[in-house]
Short mmCIF file of C-alpha atoms in Angstrom, two decimals:
data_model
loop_
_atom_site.label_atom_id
_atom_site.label_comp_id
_atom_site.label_asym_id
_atom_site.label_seq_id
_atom_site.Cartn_x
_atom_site.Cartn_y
_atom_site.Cartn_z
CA UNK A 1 83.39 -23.36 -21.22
CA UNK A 2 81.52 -20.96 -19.21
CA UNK A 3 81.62 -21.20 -15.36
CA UNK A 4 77.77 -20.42 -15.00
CA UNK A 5 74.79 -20.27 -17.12
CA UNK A 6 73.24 -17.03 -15.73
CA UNK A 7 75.69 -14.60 -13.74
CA UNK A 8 73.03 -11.70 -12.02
CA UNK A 9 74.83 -8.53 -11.03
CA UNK A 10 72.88 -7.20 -7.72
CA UNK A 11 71.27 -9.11 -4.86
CA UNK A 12 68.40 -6.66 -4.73
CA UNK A 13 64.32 -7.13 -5.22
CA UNK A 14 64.87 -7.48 -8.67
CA UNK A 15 68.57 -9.29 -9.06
CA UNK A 16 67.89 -11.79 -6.01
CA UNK A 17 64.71 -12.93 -7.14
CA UNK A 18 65.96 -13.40 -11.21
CA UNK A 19 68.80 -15.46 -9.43
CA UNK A 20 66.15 -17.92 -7.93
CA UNK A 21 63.68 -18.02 -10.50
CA UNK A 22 66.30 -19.06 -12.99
CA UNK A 23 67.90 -21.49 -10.87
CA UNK A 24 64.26 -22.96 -10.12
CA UNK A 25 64.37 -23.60 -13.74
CA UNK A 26 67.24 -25.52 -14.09
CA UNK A 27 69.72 -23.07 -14.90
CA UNK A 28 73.30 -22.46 -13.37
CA UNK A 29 73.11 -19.26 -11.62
CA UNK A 30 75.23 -17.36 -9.36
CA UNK A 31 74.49 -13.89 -8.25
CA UNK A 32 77.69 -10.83 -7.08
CA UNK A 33 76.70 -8.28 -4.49
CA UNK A 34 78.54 -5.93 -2.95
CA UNK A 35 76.63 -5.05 0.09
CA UNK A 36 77.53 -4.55 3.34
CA UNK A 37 75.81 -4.17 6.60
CA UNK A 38 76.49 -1.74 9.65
CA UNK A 39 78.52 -4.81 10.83
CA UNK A 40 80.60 -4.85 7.86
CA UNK A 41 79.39 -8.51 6.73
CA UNK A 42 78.00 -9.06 3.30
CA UNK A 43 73.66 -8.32 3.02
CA UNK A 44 71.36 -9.41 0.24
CA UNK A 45 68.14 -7.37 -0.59
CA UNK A 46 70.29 -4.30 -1.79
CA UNK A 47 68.73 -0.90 -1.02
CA UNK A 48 65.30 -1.96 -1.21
CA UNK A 49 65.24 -4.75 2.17
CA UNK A 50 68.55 -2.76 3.92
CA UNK A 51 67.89 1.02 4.06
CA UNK A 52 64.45 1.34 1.77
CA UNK A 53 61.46 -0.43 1.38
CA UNK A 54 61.46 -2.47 4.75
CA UNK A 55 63.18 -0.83 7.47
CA UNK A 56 61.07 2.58 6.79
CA UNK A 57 58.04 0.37 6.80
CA UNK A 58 59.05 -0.89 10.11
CA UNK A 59 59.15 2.41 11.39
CA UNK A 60 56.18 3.90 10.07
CA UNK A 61 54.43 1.47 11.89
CA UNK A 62 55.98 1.83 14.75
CA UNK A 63 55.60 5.47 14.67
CA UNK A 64 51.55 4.89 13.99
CA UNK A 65 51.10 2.92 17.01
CA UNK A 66 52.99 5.30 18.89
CA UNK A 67 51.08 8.07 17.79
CA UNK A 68 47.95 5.73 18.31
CA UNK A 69 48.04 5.16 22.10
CA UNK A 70 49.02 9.06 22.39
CA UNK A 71 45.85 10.89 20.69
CA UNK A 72 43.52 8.02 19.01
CA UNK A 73 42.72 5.21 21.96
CA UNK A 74 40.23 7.88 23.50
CA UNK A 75 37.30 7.68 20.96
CA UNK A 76 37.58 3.88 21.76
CA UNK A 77 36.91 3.92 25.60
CA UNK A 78 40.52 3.27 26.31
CA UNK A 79 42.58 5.64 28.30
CA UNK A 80 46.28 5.67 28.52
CA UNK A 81 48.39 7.56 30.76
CA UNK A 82 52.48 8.20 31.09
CA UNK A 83 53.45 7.60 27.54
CA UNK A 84 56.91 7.37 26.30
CA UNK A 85 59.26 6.57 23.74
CA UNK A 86 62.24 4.33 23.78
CA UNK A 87 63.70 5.18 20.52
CA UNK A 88 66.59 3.12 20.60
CA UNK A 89 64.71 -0.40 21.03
CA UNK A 90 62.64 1.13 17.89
CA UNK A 91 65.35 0.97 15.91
CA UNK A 92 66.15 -2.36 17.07
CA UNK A 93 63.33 -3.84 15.91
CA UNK A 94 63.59 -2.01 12.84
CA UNK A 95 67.43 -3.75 12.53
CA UNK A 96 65.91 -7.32 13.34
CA UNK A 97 63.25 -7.23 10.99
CA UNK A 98 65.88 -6.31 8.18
CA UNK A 99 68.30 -8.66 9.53
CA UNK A 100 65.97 -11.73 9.65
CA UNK A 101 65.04 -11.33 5.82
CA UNK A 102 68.55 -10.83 4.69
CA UNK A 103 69.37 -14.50 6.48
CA UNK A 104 66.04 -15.56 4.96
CA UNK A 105 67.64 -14.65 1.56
CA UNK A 106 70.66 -16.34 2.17
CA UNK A 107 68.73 -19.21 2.98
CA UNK A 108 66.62 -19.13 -0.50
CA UNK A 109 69.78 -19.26 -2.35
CA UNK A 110 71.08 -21.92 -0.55
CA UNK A 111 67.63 -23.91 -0.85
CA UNK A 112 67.46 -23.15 -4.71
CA UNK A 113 71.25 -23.58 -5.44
CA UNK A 114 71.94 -19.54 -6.23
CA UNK A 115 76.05 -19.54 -5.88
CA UNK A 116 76.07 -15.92 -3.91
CA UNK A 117 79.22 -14.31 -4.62
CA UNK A 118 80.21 -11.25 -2.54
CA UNK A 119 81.99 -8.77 -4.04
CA UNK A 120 81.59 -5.91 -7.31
CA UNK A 121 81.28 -7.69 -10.59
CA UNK A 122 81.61 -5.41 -13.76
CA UNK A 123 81.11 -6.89 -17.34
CA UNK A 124 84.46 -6.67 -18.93
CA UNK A 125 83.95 -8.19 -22.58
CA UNK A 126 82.61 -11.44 -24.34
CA UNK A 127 84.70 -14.36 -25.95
CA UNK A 128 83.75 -17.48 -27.54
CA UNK A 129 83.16 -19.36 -24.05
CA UNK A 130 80.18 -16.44 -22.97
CA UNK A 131 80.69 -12.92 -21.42
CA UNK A 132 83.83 -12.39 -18.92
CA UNK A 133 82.74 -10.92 -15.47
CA UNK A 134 85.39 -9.24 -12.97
CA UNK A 135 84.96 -8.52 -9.32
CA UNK A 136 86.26 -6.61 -7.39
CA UNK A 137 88.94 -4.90 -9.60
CA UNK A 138 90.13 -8.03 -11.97
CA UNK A 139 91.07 -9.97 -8.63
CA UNK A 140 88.51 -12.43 -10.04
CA UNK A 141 86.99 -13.26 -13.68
CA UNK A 142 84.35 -15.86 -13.64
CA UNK A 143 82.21 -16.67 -17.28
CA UNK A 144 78.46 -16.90 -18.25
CA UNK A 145 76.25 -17.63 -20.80
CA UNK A 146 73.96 -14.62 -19.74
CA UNK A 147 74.04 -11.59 -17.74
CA UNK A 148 71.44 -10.01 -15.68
CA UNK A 149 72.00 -6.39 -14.77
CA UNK A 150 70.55 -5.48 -11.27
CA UNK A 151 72.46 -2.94 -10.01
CA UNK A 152 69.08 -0.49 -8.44
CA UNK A 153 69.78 2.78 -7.69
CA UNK A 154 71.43 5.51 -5.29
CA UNK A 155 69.90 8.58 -3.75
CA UNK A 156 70.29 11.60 -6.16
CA UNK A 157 72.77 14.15 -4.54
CA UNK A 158 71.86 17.92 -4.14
CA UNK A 159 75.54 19.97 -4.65
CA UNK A 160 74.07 22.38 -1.91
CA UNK A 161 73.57 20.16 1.05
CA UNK A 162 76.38 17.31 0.48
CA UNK A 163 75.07 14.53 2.72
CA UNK A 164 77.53 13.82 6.50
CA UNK A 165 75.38 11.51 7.71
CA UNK A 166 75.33 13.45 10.94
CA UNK A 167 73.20 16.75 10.48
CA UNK A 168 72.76 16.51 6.47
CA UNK A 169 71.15 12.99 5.83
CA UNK A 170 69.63 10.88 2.85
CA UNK A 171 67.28 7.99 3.27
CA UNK A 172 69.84 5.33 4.85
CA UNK A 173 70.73 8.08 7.93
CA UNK A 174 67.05 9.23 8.24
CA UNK A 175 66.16 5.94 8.97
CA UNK A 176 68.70 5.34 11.65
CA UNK A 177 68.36 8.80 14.28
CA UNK A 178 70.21 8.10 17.15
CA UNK A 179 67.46 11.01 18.94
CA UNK A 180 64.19 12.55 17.36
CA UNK A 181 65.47 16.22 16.12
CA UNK A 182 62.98 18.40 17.60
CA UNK A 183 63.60 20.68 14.28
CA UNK A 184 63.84 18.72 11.01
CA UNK A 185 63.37 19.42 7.37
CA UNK A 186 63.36 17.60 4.18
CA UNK A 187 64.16 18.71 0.58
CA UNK A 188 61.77 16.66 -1.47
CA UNK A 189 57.89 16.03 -1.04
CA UNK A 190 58.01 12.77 -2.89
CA UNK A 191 57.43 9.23 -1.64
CA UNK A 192 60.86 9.25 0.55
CA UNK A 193 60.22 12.61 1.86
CA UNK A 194 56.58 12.21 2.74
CA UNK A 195 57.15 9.10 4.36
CA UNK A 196 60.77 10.27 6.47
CA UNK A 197 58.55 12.85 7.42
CA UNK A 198 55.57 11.41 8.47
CA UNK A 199 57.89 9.18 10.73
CA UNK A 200 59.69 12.02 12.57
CA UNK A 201 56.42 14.04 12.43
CA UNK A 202 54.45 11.29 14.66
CA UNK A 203 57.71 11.03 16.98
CA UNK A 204 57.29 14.42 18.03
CA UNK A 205 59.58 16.53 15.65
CA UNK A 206 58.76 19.59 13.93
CA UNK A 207 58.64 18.60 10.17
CA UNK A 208 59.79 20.89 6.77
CA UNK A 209 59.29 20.06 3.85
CA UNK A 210 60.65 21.88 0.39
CA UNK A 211 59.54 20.64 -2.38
CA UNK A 212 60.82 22.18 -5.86
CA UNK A 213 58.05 20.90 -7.96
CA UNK A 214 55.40 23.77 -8.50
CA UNK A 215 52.34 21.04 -8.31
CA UNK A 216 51.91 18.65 -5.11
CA UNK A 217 52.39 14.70 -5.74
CA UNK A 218 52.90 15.93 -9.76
CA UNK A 219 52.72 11.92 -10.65
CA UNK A 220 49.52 11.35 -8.28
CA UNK A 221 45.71 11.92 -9.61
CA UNK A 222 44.93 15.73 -8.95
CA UNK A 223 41.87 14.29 -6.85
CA UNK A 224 43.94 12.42 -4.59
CA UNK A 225 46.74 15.21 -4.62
CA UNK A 226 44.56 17.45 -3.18
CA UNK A 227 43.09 15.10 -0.56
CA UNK A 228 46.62 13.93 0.32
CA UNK A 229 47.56 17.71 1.20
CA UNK A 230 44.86 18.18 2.76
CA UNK A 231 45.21 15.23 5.24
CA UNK A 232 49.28 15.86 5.44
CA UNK A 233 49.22 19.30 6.32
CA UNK A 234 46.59 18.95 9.10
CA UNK A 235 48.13 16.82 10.81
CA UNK A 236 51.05 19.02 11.13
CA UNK A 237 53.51 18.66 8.29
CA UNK A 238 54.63 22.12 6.84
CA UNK A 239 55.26 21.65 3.11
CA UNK A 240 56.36 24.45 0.60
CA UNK A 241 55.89 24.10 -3.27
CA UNK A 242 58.20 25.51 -5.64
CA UNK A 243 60.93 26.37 -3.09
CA UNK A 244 64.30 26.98 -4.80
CA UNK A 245 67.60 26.16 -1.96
CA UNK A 246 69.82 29.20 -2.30
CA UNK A 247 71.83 27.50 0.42
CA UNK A 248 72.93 25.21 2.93
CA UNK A 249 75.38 25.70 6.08
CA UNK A 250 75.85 24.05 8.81
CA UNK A 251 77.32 24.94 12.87
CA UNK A 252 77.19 23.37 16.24
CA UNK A 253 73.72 23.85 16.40
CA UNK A 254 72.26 22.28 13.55
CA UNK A 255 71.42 23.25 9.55
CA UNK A 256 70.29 26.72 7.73
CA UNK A 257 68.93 26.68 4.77
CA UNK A 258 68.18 29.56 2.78
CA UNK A 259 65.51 29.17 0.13
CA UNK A 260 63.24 30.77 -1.79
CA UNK A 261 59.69 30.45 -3.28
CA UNK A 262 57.40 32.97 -5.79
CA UNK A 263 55.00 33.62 -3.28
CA UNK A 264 57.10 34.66 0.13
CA UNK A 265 60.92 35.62 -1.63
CA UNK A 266 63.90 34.54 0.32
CA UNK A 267 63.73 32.81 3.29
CA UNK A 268 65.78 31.22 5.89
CA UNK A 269 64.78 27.70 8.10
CA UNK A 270 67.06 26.21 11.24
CA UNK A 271 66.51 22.54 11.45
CA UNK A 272 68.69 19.87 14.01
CA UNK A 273 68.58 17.79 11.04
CA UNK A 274 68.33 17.86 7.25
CA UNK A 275 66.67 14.90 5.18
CA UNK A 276 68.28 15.20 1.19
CA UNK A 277 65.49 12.93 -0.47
CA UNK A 278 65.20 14.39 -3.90
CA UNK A 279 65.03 11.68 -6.08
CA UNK A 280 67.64 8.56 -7.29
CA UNK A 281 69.70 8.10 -9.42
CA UNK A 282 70.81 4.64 -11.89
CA UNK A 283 73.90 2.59 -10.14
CA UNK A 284 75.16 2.00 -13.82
CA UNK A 285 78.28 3.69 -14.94
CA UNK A 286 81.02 0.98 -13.46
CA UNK A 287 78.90 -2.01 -14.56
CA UNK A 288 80.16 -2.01 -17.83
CA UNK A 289 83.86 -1.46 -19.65
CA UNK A 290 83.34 1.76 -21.93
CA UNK A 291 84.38 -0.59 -24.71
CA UNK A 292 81.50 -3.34 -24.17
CA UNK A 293 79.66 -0.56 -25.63
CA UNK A 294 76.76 -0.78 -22.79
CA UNK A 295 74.01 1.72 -23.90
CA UNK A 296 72.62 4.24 -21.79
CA UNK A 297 70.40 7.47 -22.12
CA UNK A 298 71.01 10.49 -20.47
CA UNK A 299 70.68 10.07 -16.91
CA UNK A 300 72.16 6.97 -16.95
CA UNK A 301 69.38 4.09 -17.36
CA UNK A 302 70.27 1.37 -19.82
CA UNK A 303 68.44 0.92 -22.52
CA UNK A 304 66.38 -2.12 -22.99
CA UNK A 305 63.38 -3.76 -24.93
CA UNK A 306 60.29 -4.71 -23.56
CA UNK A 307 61.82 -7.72 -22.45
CA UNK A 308 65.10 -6.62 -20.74
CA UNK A 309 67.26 -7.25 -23.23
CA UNK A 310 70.01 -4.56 -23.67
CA UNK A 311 71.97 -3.73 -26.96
CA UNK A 312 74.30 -6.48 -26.16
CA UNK A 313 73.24 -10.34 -26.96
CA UNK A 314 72.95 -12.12 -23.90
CA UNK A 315 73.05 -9.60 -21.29
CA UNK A 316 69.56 -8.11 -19.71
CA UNK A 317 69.17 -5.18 -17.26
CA UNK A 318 65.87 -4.91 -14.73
CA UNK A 319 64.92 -2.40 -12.23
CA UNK A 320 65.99 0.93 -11.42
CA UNK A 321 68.42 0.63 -13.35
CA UNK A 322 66.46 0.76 -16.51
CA UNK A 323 63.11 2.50 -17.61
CA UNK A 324 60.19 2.98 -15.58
CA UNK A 325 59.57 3.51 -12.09
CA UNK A 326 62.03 2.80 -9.41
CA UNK A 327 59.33 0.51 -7.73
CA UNK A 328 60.65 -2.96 -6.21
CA UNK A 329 57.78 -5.53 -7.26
CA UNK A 330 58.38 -3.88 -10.64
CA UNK A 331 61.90 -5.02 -10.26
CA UNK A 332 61.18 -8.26 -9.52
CA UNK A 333 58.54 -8.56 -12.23
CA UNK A 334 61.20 -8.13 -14.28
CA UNK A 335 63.90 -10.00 -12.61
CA UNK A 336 61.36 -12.98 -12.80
CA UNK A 337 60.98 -12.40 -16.69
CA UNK A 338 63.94 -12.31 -17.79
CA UNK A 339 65.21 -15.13 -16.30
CA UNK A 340 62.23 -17.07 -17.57
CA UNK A 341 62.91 -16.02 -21.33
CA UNK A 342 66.33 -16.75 -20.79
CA UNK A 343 65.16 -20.32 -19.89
CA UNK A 344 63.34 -20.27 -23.25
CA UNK A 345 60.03 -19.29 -21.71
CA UNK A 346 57.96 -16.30 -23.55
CA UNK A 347 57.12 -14.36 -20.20
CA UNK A 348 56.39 -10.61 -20.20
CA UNK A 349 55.59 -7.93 -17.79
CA UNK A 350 52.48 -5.35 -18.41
CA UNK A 351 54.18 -2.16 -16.87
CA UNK A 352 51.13 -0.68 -16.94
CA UNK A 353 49.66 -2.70 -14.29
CA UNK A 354 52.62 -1.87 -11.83
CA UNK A 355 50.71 -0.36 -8.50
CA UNK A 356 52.52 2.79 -6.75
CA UNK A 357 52.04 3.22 -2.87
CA UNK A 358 53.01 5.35 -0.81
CA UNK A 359 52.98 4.37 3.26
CA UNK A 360 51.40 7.34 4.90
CA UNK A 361 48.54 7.65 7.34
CA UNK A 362 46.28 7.79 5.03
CA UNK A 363 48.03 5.52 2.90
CA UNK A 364 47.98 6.37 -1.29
CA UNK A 365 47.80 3.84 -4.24
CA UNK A 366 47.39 3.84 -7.42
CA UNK A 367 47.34 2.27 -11.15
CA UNK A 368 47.05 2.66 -14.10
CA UNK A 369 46.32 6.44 -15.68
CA UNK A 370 45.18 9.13 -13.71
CA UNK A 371 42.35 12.32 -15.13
CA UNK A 372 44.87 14.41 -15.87
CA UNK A 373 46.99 11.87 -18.06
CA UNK A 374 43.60 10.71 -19.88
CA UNK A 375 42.66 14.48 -20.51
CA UNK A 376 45.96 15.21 -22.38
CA UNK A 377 45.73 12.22 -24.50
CA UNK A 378 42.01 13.06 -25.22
CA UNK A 379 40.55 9.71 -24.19
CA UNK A 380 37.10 9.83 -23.41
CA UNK A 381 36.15 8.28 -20.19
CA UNK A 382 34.05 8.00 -16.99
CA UNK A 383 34.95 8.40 -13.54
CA UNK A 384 33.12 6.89 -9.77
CA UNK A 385 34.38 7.72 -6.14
CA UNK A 386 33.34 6.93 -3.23
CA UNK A 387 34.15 8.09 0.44
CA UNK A 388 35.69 5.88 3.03
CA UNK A 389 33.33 7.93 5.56
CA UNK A 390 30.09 5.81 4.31
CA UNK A 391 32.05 3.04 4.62
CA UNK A 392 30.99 0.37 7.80
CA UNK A 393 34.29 -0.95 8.73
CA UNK A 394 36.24 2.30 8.32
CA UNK A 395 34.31 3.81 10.60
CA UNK A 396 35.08 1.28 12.97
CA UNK A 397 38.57 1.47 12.46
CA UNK A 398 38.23 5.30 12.84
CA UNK A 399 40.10 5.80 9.59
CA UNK A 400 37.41 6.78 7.43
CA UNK A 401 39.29 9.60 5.40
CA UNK A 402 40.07 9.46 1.89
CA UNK A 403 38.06 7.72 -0.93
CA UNK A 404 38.23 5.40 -3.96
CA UNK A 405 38.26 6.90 -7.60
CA UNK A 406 37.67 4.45 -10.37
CA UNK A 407 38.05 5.93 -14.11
CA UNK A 408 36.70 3.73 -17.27
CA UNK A 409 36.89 3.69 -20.65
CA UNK A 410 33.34 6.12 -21.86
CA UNK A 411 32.41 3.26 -24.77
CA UNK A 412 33.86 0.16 -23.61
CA UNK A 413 33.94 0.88 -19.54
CA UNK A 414 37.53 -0.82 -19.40
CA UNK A 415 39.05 0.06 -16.01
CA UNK A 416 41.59 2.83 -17.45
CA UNK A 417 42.64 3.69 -13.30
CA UNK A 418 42.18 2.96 -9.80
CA UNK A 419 43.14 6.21 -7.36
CA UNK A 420 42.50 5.48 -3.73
CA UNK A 421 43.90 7.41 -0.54
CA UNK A 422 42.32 5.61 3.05
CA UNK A 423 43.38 2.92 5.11
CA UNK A 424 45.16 0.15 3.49
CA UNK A 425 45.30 1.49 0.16
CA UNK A 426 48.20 -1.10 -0.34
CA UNK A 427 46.10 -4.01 0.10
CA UNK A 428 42.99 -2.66 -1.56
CA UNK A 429 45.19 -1.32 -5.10
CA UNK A 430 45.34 -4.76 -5.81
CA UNK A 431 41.94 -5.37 -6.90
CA UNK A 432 42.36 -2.86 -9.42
CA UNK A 433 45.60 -4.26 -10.74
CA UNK A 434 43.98 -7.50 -11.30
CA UNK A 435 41.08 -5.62 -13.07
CA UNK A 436 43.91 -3.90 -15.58
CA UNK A 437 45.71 -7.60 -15.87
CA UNK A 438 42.46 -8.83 -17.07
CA UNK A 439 41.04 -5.67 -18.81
CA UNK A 440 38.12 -5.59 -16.62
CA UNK A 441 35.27 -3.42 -16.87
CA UNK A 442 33.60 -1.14 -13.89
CA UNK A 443 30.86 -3.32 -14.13
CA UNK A 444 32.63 -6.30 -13.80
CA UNK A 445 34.10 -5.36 -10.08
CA UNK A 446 30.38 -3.33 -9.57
CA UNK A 447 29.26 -6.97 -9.88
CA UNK A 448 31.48 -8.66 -7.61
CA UNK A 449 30.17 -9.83 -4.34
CA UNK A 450 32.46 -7.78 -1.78
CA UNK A 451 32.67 -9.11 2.19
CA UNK A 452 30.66 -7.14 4.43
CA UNK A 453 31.84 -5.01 6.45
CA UNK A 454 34.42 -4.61 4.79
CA UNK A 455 37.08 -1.72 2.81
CA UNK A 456 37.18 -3.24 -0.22
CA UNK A 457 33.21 -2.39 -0.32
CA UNK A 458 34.54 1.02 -1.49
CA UNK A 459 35.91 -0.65 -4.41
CA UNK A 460 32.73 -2.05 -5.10
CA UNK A 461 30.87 1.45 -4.54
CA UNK A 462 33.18 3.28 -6.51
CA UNK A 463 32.29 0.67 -9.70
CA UNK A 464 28.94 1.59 -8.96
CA UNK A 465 29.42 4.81 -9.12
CA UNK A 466 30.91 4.71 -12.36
CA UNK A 467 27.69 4.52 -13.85
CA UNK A 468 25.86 6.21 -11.27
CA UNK A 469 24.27 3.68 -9.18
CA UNK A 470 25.92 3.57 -6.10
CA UNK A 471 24.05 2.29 -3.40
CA UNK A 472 25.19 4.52 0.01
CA UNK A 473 25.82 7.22 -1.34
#
């Protein structure tokens, strides 16, 4: 007889939340996680709520007001003298905020019955009572029905600069600087690098970044690439396309890296600190025996259907760990699926509605395709965009860079993708994602009354200006 109806491997966004959804429906669920805190005591939320999506949102709003009272209270009438930085309570606030939603998740599982197990659990082969589960080495075999793979992700290394976690960091030591490096570079201008940077930047350090990639934000809309460079760069952030590392050594004094670009040949930069953030890798090759017979594709993701299932009956993988971007709230879309199919439910997630953010000043969010992707596949469309600098309550806010950029289907003016780069694009992307969940039209959020004054007016402009009849511009 099987010990549990569901076993999830991974406490992160997307394991944690299929452990509760399933046990909200009646199922016997009991989720393994391995992770530890500084403290050495056992931590739900996985990378996502411990060294990822939270604590680096802490700080980049903490390093926004800080840069705030410094150059932006002025234009307001209010004048500020004798600013300074305590670093270290910044951090602790950083650590609290993480810590209270760990105990929060503890507190969910308790609430919804989740049996949290802490430990590594690896699927070790199935018998007629369900599929046998080990942690931690064989010390313990428990037995379920179902398995729900969960295991997220791990920073990608780069053989040239092998992480210390003193000069040579990755995203869990670049989040924790005991002192802001006055000298600091980061190889990789995606999501993690931008937003390390624009941290340290806004702290006072001196910011690098190499980026290998040819083409800025590659994955971005070309309209909003541009803008975002545009806006990142003046405010002080050094970035370098196509750079190739040649090398990486370190002394007493800090990092050298040698590198290389078409334009400008071999060069050499001398940082206090070096941020690795070049991508991440799938946490899947020890969550399977080899003879299980697990499949996964070349970089280690395991394969799945639409609906999580795996090439095994009864086990299901979700997250970074499988296909698709390495996104948390697609995670948990997932997680949330899965366990509600498993519970004989016929739920399903539309990965093309999944919203991408990134947490900059301006903030960046998208969904759905961008130009360049409808270009290539030929489909004929229509675009509107409209600029945060007609925009009331932007102005106000003195944030009124960036813009909205709406594209629609040319014959049936289906919202194809929403592009928008100005203040809270994270809260404002989600009037587009309902638009793609419900195949909306342009005209459809043209002719939805928007609050005045208010950002999500842009929205409405932008709809407008899909068929050329916005009103303020």
């Amino acid at each position: 007889m099987a010990d549990f109806d569901v076993v999830v491997i991974g406490g992160g966004p997307g394991g944690y939340v299929a452990a509760i959804r399933g046990a909200q429906l009646g199922l016997n669920v009991a989720c393994v996680d391995d992770w530890k805190n500084a403290q050495g005591k056992s931590a739900l939320g996985g990378t996502c709520l411990n060294v990822g999506c939270i604590p680096s949102k802490a700080l980049l709003e903490s390093s926004e007001q800080y840069e705030a009272v410094q150059h932006d209270m002025a234009v307001h009438g209010i004048m500020i003298q004798g600013v300074s930085l305590d670093l270290a309570k910044m951090m602790a606030r950083k650590d609290k905020i993480v810590a209270d939603f760990t105990t929060g998740i503890t507190g969910l599982f308790k609430k919804n019955k989740v049996n949290s197990i802490a430990g590594r659990a690896k699927l070790l082969r199935r018998t007629e009572e369900g599929w046998r589960v080990g942690i931690d080495n064989g010390k313990r075999e428990i037995v379920a029905k179902y398995v729900i793979i969960a295991t997220g992700s791990r920073p990608r290394p780069l053989a040239l600069a092998e992480v210390d976690g003193v000069q040579i960091v990755d995203n869990v030591g670049a989040l924790s600087f005991s002192e802001v490096p006055q000298r600091l570079a980061v190889i990789g201008a995606g999501v993690i690098g931008l937003e390390m940077g624009s941290v340290w930047r806004r702290l006072g350090s001196r910011v690098t970044l190499l980026e290998a990639a040819p083409a800025f934000m590659a994955v971005a809309d070309e309209a909003i690439a541009r803008e975002a460079w545009r806006s990142f760069t003046k405010q002080g952030l050094t970035i370098y396309l196509g750079a190739e590392i040649d090398g990486v050594s370190q002394n007493k004094n800090g990092v050298r890296i040698s590198w290389r670009d078409a334009k400008s040949g071999t060069q050499t930069l001398e940082v206090d600190k070096l941020i690795v953030a070049v991508g991440r890798v799938p946490n899947s090759e020890e969550v399977a025996d080899a003879g299980v017979g697990l499949k996964r594709d070349a970089v280690g993701r395991i394969a799945t259907d639409e609906y999580g299932r795996t090439c095994l009956p009864g086990v299901y993988a979700v997250g970074d760990v499988v296909h698709g971007p390495m996104l948390a709230h697609k995670a948990s879309e997932e997680g949330v699926m899965v366990a509600e199919r498993i519970a004989g439910q016929e739920s399903s997630v539309n990965h093309h509605g999944v919203p991408w953010v990134v947490y900059t000043s301006p903030e960046i969010a998208w969904v759905g395709m961008t130009e360049q992707q409808l270009k290539s596949e030929g489909v004929a469309y229509k675009s509107g965009q409209f600029s945060f600098q007609a925009n009331g309550r932007a102005r106000c806010l003195n944030k009124a860079s960036g813009f909205v950029k709406i594209l629609a289907h040319a014959r049936t003016d289906r919202v194809l993708g929403v592009h928008i780069i100005g203040p809270m694009a994270s809260e404002l992307i989600q009037q587009a994602v309902l638009a793609i969940a419900f195949s909306a039209s342009s005209e459809d959020l043209a002719r939805t009354v928007h609050a005045h004054p208010s950002l999500s007016e842009v929205v409405h402009e932008a709809a407008l200006a899909v068929d050329k009849r916005a009103v303020h511009s």
